[in-house]
PDB file of C-alpha atoms in Angstrom:
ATOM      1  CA  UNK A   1       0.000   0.000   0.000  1.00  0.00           C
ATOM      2  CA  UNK A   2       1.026   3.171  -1.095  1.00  0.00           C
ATOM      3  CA  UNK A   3       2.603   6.157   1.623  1.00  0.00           C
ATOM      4  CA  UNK A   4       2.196   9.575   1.479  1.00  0.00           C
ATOM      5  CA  UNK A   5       5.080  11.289   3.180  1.00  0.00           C
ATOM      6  CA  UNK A   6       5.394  15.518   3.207  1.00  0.00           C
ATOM      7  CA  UNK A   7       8.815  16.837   2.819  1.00  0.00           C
ATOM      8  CA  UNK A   8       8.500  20.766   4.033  1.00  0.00           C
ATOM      9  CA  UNK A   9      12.159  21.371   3.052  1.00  0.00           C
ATOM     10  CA  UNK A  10      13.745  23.983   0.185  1.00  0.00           C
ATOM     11  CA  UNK A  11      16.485  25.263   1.879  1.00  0.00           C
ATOM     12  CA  UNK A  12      18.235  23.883  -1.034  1.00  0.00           C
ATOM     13  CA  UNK A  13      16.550  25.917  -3.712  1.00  0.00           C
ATOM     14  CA  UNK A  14      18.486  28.192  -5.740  1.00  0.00           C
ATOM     15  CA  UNK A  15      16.200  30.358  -6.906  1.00  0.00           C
ATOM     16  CA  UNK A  16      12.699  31.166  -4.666  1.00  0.00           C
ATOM     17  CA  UNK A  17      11.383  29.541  -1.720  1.00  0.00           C
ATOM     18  CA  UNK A  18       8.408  28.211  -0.965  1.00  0.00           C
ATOM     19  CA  UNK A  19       8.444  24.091  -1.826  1.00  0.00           C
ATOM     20  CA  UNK A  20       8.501  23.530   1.674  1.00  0.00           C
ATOM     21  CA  UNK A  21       4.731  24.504   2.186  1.00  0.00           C
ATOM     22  CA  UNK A  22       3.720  21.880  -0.625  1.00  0.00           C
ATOM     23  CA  UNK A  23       2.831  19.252   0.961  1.00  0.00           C
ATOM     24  CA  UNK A  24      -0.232  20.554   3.056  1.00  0.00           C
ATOM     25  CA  UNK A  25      -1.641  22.224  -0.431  1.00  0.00           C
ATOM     26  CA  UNK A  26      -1.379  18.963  -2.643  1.00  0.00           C
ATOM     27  CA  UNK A  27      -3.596  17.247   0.039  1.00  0.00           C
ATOM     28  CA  UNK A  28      -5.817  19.613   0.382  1.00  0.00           C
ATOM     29  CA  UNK A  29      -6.770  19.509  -3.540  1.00  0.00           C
ATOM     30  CA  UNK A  30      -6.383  16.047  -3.404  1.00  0.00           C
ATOM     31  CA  UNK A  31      -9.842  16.037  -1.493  1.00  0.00           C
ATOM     32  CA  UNK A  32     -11.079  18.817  -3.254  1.00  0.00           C
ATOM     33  CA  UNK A  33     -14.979  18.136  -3.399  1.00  0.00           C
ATOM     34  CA  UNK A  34     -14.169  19.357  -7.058  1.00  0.00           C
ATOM     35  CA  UNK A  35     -13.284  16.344  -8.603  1.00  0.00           C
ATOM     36  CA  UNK A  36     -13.380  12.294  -7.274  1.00  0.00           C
ATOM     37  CA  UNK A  37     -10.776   9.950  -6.094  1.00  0.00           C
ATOM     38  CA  UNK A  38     -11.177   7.714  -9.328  1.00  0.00           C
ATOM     39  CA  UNK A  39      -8.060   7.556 -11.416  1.00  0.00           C
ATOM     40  CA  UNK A  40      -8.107   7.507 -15.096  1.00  0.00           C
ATOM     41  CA  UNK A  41      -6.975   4.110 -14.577  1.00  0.00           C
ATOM     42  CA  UNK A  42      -9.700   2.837 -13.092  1.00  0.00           C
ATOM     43  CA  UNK A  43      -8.915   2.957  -9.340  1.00  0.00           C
ATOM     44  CA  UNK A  44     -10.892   4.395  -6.416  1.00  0.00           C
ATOM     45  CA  UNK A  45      -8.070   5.667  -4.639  1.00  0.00           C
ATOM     46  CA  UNK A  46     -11.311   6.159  -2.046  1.00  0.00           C
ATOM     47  CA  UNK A  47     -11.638   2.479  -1.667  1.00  0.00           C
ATOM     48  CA  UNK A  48     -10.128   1.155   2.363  1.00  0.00           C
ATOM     49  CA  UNK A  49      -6.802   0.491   2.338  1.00  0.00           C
ATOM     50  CA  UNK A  50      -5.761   2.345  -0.973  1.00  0.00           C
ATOM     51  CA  UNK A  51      -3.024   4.383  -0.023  1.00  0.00           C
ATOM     52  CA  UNK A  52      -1.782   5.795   3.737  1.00  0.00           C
ATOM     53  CA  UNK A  53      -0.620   9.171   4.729  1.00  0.00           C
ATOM     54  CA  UNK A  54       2.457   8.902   7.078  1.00  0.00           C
ATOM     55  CA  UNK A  55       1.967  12.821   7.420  1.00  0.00           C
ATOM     56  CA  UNK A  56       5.024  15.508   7.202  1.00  0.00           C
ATOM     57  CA  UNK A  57       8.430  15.133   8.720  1.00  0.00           C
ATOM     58  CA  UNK A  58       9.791  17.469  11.105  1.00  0.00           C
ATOM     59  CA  UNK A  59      12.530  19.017   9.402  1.00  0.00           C
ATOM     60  CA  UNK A  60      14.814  21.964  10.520  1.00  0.00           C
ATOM     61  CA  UNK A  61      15.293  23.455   6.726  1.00  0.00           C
ATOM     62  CA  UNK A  62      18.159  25.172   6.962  1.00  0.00           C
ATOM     63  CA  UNK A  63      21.410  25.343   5.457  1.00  0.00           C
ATOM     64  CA  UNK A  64      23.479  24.706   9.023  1.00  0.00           C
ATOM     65  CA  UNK A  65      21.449  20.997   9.473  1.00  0.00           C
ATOM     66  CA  UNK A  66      20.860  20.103   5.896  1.00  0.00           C
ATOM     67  CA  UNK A  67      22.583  16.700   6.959  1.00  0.00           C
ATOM     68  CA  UNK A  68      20.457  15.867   9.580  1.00  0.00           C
ATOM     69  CA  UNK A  69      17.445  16.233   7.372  1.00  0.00           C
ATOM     70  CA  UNK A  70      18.788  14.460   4.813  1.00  0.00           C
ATOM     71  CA  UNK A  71      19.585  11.230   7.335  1.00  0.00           C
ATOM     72  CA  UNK A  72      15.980  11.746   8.991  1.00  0.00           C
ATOM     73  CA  UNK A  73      14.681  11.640   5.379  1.00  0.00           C
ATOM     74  CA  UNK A  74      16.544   8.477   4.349  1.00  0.00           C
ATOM     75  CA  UNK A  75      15.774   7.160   8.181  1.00  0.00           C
ATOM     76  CA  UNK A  76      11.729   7.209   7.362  1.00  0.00           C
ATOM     77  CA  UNK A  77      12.005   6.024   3.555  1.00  0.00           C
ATOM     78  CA  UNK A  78      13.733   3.193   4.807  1.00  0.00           C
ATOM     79  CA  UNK A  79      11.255   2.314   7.497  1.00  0.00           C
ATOM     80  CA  UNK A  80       7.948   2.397   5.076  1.00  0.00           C
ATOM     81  CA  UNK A  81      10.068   0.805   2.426  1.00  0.00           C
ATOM     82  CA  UNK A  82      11.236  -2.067   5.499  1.00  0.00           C
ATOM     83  CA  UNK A  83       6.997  -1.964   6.634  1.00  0.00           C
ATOM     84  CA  UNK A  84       5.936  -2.791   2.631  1.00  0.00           C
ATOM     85  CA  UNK A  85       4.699   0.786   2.572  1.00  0.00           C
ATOM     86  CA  UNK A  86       6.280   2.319  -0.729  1.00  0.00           C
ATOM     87  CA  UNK A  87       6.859   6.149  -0.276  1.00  0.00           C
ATOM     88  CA  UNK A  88       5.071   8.406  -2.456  1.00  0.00           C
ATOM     89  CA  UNK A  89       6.383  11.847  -1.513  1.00  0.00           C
ATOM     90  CA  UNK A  90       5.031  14.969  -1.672  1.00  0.00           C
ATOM     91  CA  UNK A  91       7.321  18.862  -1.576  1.00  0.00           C
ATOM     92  CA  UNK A  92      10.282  19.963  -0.735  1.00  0.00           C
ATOM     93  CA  UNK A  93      12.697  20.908  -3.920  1.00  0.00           C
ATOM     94  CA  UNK A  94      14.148  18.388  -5.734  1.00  0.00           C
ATOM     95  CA  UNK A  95      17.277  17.898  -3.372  1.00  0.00           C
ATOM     96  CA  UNK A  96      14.704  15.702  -1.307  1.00  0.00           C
ATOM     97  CA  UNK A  97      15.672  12.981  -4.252  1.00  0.00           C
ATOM     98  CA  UNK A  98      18.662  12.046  -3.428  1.00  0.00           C
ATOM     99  CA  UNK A  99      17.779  10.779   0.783  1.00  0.00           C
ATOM    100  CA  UNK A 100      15.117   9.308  -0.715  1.00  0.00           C
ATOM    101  CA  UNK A 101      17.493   6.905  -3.186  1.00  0.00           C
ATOM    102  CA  UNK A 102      19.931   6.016  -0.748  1.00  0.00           C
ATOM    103  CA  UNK A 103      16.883   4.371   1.492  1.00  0.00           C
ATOM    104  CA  UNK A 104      15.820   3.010  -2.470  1.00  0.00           C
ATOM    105  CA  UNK A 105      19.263   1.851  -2.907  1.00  0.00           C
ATOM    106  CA  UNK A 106      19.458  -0.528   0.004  1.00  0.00           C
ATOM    107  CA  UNK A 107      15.892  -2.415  -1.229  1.00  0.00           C
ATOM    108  CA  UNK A 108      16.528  -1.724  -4.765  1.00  0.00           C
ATOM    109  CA  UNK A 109      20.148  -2.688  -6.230  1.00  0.00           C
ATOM    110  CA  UNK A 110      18.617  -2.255 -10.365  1.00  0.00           C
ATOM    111  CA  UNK A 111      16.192   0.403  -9.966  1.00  0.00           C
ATOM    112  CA  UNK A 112      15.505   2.421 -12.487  1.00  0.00           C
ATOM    113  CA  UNK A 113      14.523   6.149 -12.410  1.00  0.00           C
ATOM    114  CA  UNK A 114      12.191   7.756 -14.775  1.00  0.00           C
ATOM    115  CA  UNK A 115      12.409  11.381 -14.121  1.00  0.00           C
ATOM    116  CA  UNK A 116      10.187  14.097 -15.706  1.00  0.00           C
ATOM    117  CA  UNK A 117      11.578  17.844 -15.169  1.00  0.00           C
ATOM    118  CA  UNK A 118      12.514  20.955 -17.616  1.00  0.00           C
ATOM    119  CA  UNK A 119      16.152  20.463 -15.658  1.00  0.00           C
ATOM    120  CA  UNK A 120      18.145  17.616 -15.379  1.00  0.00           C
ATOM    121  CA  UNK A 121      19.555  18.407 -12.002  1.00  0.00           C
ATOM    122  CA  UNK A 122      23.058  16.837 -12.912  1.00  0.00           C
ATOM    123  CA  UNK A 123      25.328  19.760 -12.000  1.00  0.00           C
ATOM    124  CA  UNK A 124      28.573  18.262 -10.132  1.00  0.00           C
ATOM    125  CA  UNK A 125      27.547  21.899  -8.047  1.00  0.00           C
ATOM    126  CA  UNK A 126      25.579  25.135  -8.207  1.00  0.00           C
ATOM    127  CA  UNK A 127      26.319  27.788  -6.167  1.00  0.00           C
ATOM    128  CA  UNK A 128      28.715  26.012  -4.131  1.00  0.00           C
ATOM    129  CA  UNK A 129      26.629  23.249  -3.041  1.00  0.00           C
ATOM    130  CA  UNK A 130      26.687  19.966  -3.867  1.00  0.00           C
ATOM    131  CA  UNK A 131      23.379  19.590  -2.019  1.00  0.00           C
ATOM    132  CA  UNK A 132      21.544  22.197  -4.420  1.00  0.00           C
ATOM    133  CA  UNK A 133      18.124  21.115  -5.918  1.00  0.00           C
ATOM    134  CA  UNK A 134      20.544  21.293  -9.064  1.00  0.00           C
ATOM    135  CA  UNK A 135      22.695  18.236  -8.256  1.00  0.00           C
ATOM    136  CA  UNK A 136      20.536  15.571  -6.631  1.00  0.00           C
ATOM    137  CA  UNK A 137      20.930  13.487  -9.915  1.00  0.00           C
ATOM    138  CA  UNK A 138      24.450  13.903  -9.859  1.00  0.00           C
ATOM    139  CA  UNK A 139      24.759  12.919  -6.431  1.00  0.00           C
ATOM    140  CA  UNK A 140      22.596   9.901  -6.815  1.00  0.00           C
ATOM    141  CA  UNK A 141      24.697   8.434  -9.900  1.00  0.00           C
ATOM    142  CA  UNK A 142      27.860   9.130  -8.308  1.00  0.00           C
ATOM    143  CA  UNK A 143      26.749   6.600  -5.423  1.00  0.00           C
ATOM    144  CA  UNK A 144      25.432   4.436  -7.900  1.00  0.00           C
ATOM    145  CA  UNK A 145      21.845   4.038  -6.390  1.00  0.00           C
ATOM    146  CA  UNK A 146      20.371   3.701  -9.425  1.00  0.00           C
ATOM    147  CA  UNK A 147      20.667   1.327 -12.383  1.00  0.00           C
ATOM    148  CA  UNK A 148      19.469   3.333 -14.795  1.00  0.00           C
ATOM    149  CA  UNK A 149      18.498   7.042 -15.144  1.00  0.00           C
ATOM    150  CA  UNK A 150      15.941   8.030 -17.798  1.00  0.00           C
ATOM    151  CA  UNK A 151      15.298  11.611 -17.818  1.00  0.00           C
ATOM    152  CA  UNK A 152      11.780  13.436 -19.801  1.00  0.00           C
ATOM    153  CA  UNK A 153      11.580  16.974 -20.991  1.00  0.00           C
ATOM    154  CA  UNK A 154      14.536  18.422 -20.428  1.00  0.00           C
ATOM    155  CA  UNK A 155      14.935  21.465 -22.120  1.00  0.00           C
ATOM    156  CA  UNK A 156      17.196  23.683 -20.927  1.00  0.00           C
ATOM    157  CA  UNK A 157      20.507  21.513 -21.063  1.00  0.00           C
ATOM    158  CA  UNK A 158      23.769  23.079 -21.283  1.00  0.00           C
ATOM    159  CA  UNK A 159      27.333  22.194 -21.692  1.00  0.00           C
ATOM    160  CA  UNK A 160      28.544  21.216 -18.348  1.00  0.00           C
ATOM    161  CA  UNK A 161      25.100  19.255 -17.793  1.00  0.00           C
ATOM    162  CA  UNK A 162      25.604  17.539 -21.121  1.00  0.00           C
ATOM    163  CA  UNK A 163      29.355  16.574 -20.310  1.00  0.00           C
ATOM    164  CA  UNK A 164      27.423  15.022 -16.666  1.00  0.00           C
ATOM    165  CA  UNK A 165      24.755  12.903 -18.967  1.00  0.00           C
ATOM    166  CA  UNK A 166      27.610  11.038 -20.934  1.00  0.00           C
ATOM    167  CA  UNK A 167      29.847  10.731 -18.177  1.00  0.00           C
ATOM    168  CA  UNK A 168      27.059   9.161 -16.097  1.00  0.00           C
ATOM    169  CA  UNK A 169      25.324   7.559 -19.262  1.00  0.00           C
ATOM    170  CA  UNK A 170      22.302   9.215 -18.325  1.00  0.00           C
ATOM    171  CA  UNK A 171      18.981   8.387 -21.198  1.00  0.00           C
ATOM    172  CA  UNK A 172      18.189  12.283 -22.003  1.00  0.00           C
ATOM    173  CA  UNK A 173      15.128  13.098 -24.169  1.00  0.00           C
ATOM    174  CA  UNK A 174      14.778  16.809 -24.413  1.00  0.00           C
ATOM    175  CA  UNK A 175      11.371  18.926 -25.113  1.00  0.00           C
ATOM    176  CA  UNK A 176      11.971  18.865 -28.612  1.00  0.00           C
ATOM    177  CA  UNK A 177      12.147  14.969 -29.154  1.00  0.00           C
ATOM    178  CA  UNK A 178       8.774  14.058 -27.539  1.00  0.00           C
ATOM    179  CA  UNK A 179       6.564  11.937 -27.386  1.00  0.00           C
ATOM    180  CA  UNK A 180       9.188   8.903 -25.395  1.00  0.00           C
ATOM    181  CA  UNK A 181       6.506   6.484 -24.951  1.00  0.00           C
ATOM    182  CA  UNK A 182       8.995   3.534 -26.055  1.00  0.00           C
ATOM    183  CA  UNK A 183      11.508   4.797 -23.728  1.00  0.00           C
ATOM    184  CA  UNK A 184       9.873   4.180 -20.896  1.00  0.00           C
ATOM    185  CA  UNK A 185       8.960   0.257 -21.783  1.00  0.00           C
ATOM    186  CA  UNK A 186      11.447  -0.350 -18.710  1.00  0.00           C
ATOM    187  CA  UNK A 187      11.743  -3.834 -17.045  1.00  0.00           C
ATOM    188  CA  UNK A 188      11.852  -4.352 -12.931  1.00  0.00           C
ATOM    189  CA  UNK A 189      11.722  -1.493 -10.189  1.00  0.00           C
ATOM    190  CA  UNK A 190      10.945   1.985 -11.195  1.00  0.00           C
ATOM    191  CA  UNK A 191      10.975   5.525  -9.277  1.00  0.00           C
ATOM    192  CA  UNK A 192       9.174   8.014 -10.295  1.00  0.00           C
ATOM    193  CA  UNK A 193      10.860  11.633  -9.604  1.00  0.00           C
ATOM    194  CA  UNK A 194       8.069  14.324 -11.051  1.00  0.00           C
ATOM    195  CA  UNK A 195       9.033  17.641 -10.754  1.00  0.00           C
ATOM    196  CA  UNK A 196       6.247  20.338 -11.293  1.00  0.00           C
ATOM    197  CA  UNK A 197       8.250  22.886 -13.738  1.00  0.00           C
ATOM    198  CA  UNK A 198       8.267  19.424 -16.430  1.00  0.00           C
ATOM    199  CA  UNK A 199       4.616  21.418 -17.219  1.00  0.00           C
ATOM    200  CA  UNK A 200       4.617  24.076 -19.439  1.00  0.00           C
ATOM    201  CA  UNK A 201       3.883  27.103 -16.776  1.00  0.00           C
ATOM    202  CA  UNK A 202       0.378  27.872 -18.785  1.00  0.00           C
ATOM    203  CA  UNK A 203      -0.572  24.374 -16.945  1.00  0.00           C
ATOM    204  CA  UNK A 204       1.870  24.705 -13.712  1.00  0.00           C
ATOM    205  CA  UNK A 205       2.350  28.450 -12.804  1.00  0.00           C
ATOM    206  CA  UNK A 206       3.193  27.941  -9.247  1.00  0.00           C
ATOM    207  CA  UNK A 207       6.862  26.766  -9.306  1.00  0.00           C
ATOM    208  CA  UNK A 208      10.410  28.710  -8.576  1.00  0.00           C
ATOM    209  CA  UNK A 209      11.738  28.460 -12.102  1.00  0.00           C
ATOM    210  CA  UNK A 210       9.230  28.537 -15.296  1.00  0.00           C
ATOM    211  CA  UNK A 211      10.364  26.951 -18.331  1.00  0.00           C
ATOM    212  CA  UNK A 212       7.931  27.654 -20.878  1.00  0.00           C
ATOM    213  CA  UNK A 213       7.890  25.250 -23.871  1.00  0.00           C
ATOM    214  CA  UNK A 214       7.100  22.190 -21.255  1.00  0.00           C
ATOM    215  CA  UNK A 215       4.666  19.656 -21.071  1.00  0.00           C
ATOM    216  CA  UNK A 216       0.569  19.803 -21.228  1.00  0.00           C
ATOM    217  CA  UNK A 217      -1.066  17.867 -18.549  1.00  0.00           C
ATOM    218  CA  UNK A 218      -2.156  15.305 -20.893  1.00  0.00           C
ATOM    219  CA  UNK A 219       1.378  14.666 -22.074  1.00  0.00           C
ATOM    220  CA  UNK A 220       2.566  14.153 -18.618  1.00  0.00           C
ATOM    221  CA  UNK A 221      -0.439  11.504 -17.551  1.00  0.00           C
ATOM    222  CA  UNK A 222       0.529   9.612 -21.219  1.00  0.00           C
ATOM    223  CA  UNK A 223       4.389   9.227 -20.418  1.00  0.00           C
ATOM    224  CA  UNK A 224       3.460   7.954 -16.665  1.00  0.00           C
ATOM    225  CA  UNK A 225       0.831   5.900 -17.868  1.00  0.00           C
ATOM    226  CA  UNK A 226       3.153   4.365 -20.850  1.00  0.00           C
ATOM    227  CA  UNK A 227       5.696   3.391 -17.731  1.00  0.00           C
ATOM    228  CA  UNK A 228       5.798  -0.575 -17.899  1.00  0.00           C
ATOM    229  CA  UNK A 229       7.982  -1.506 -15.168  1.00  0.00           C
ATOM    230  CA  UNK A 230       6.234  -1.887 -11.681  1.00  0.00           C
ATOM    231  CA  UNK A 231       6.195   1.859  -9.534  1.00  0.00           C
ATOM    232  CA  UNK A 232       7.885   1.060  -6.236  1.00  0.00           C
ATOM    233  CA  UNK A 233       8.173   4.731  -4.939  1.00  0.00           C
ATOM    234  CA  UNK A 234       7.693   8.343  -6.288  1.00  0.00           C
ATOM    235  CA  UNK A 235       7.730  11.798  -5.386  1.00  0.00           C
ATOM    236  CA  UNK A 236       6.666  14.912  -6.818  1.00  0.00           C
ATOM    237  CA  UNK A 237       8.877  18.481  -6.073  1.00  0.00           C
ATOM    238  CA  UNK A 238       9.320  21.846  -6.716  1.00  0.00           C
ATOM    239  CA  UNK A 239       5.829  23.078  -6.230  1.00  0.00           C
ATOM    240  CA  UNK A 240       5.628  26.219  -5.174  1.00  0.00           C
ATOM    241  CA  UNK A 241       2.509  27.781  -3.478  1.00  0.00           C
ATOM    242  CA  UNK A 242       3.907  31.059  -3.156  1.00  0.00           C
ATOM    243  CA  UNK A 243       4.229  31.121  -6.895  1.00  0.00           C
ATOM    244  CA  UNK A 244       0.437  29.683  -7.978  1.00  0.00           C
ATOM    245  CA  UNK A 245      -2.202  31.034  -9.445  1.00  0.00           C
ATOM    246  CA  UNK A 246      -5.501  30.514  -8.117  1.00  0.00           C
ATOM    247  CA  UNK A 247      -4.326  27.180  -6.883  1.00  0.00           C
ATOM    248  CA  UNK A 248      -4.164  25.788  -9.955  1.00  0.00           C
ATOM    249  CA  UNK A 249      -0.722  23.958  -9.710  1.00  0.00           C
ATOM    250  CA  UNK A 250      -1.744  22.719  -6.686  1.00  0.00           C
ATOM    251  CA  UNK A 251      -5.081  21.044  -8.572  1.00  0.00           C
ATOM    252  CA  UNK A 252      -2.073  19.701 -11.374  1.00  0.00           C
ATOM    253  CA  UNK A 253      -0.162  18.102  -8.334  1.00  0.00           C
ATOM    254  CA  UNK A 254      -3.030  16.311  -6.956  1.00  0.00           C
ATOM    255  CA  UNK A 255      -4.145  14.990 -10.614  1.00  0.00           C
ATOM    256  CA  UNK A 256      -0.541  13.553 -11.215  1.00  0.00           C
ATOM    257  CA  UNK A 257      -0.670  12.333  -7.611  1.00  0.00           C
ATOM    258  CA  UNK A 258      -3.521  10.325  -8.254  1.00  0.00           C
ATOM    259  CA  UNK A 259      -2.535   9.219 -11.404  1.00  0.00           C
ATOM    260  CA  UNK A 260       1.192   7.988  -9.846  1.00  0.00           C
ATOM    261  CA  UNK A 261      -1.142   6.446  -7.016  1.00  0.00           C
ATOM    262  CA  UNK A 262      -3.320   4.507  -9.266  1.00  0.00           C
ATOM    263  CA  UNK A 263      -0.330   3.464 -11.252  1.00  0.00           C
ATOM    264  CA  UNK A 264       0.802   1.815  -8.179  1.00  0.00           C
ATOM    265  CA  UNK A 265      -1.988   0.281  -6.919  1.00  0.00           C
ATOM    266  CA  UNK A 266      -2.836  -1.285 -10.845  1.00  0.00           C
ATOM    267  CA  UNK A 267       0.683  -3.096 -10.314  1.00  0.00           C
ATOM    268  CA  UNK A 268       0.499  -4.881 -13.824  1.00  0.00           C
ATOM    269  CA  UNK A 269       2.044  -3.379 -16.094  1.00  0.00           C
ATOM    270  CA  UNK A 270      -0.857  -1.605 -19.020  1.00  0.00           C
ATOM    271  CA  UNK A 271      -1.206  -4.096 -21.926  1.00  0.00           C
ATOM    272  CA  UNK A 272      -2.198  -1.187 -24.051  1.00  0.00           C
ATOM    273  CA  UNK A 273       1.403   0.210 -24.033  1.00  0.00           C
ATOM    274  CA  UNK A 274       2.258  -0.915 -28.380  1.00  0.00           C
ATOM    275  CA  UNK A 275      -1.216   2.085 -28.606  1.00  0.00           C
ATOM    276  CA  UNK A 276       0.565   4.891 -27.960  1.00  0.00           C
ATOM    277  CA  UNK A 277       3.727   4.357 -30.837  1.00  0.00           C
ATOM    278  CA  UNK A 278       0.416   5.251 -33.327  1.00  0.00           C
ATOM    279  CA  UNK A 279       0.242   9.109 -31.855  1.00  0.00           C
TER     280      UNK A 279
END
């Protein structure tokens, strides 16, 4: 059964605040009488036992105990990973990632990651941090936590970050080269890192840096919904409430939430993956 977990931390961003105060506003329009708790899937995400909510962390957030977050992160990953619980977690920038692996690591020895973002977060540093919400990637391949990395949407890839993808042998597929249905007909474990700027900003205003030229909604649900390998954990980052717009990124998070969720829950992998090579 599926975990929620809230990660209130951006002390790591690099840009604008505000990631940390995610997790109470994806809930919130996650039971927004607006809508249901019926994925597009077909699961009630309503029905007993679908999915738990382990509730925030209590993290410090700052810059002075960024390593004691980052162990008490990895500490409670580990434990819902160790209970059969996978994690499914919500905030925080995207520097939350790379706790989250090393618990994923330990369970996990050929996991791949299938991560959807306008960056790919594969600086060796970024303003003198290796911690930044700009490294996590490079962090996580350095370790080795992961298999496999394959990265969706990137668009705005430069020359350092290119020289990090083929030294790590990362699977880039940029804006311009989408749809990447077939590329994400993995085998085995998969994580799912979602960060909220992979939207065009026209569907996800509220996040620190706005790439325009991203994603629609409906692309986004297509690529996680093409996944084929089985969804042992997820999160989704860099939503920023300070940054929305009627609470309409927050509505965005909640959809992909439940779409991740029902993902989950389905287990099988979809049989009606060879559909989506004919769009």
């Amino acid at each position: 059964m599926p975990n929620l977990l809230g990660l209130p931390l951006d002390v790591n961003s690099s840009y604008l605040r505000g990631p940390a105060g995610a997790p109470a506003k994806i809930r919130e329009a996650l039971r927004c009488d607006a809508s249901n708790m019926w994925t597009e899937l077909g699961v009630d995400l309503d029905a007993e036992g679908s999915f738990a909510d382990a509730g925030d962390l209590r993290l410090d957030n700052s810059r002075e105990k960024i390593a004691g977050d980052f162990a008490e992160i990895e500490r409670t990953v580990g434990e819902l990973l160790e209970k059969g619980e996978p994690p499914v977690s919500l905030g925080g920038d995207h520097s939350v990632t790379y706790p989250i692996l090393k618990a994923f690591a330990r369970r996990y020895p050929d996991l791949t990651i299938v991560h959807l973002d306008a960056h790919p977060d594969l600086y060796d540093e970024f303003e003198g941090s290796r911690v930044s919400h700009a490294c996590p990637f490079a962090r996580i391949l350095e370790e080795r936590l992961a298999k496999r990395l394959v990265q969706v949407g990137i668009r705005t890839m430069n020359g350092h970050q290119r020289k990090q993808a083929a030294r790590f042998g990362v699977e880039v597929v940029e804006m311009r080269a989408l749809p990447a249905y077939d590329r994400l007909r993995v085998q085995g474990p998969v994580y799912v890192s979602f960060d909220m700027d992979a939207l065009d900003p026209a569907f996800a205003p509220g996040v620190s840096h706005r790439e325009p030229g991203g994603m629609t909604v409906r692309e986004a649900i297509t690529h996680l919904h093409a996944i084929e390998g089985n969804i042992v954990g997820a999160d989704i980052v860099e939503y920023n409430p300070e940054q929305d717009v009627a609470g309409m990124t927050a509505t965005v998070a909640a959809k992909i939430l439940k779409e991740v969720l029902g993902r989950m829950i389905a287990r099988a992998p979809l049989s009606s993956g060879r559909a989506f090579d004919k769009h």
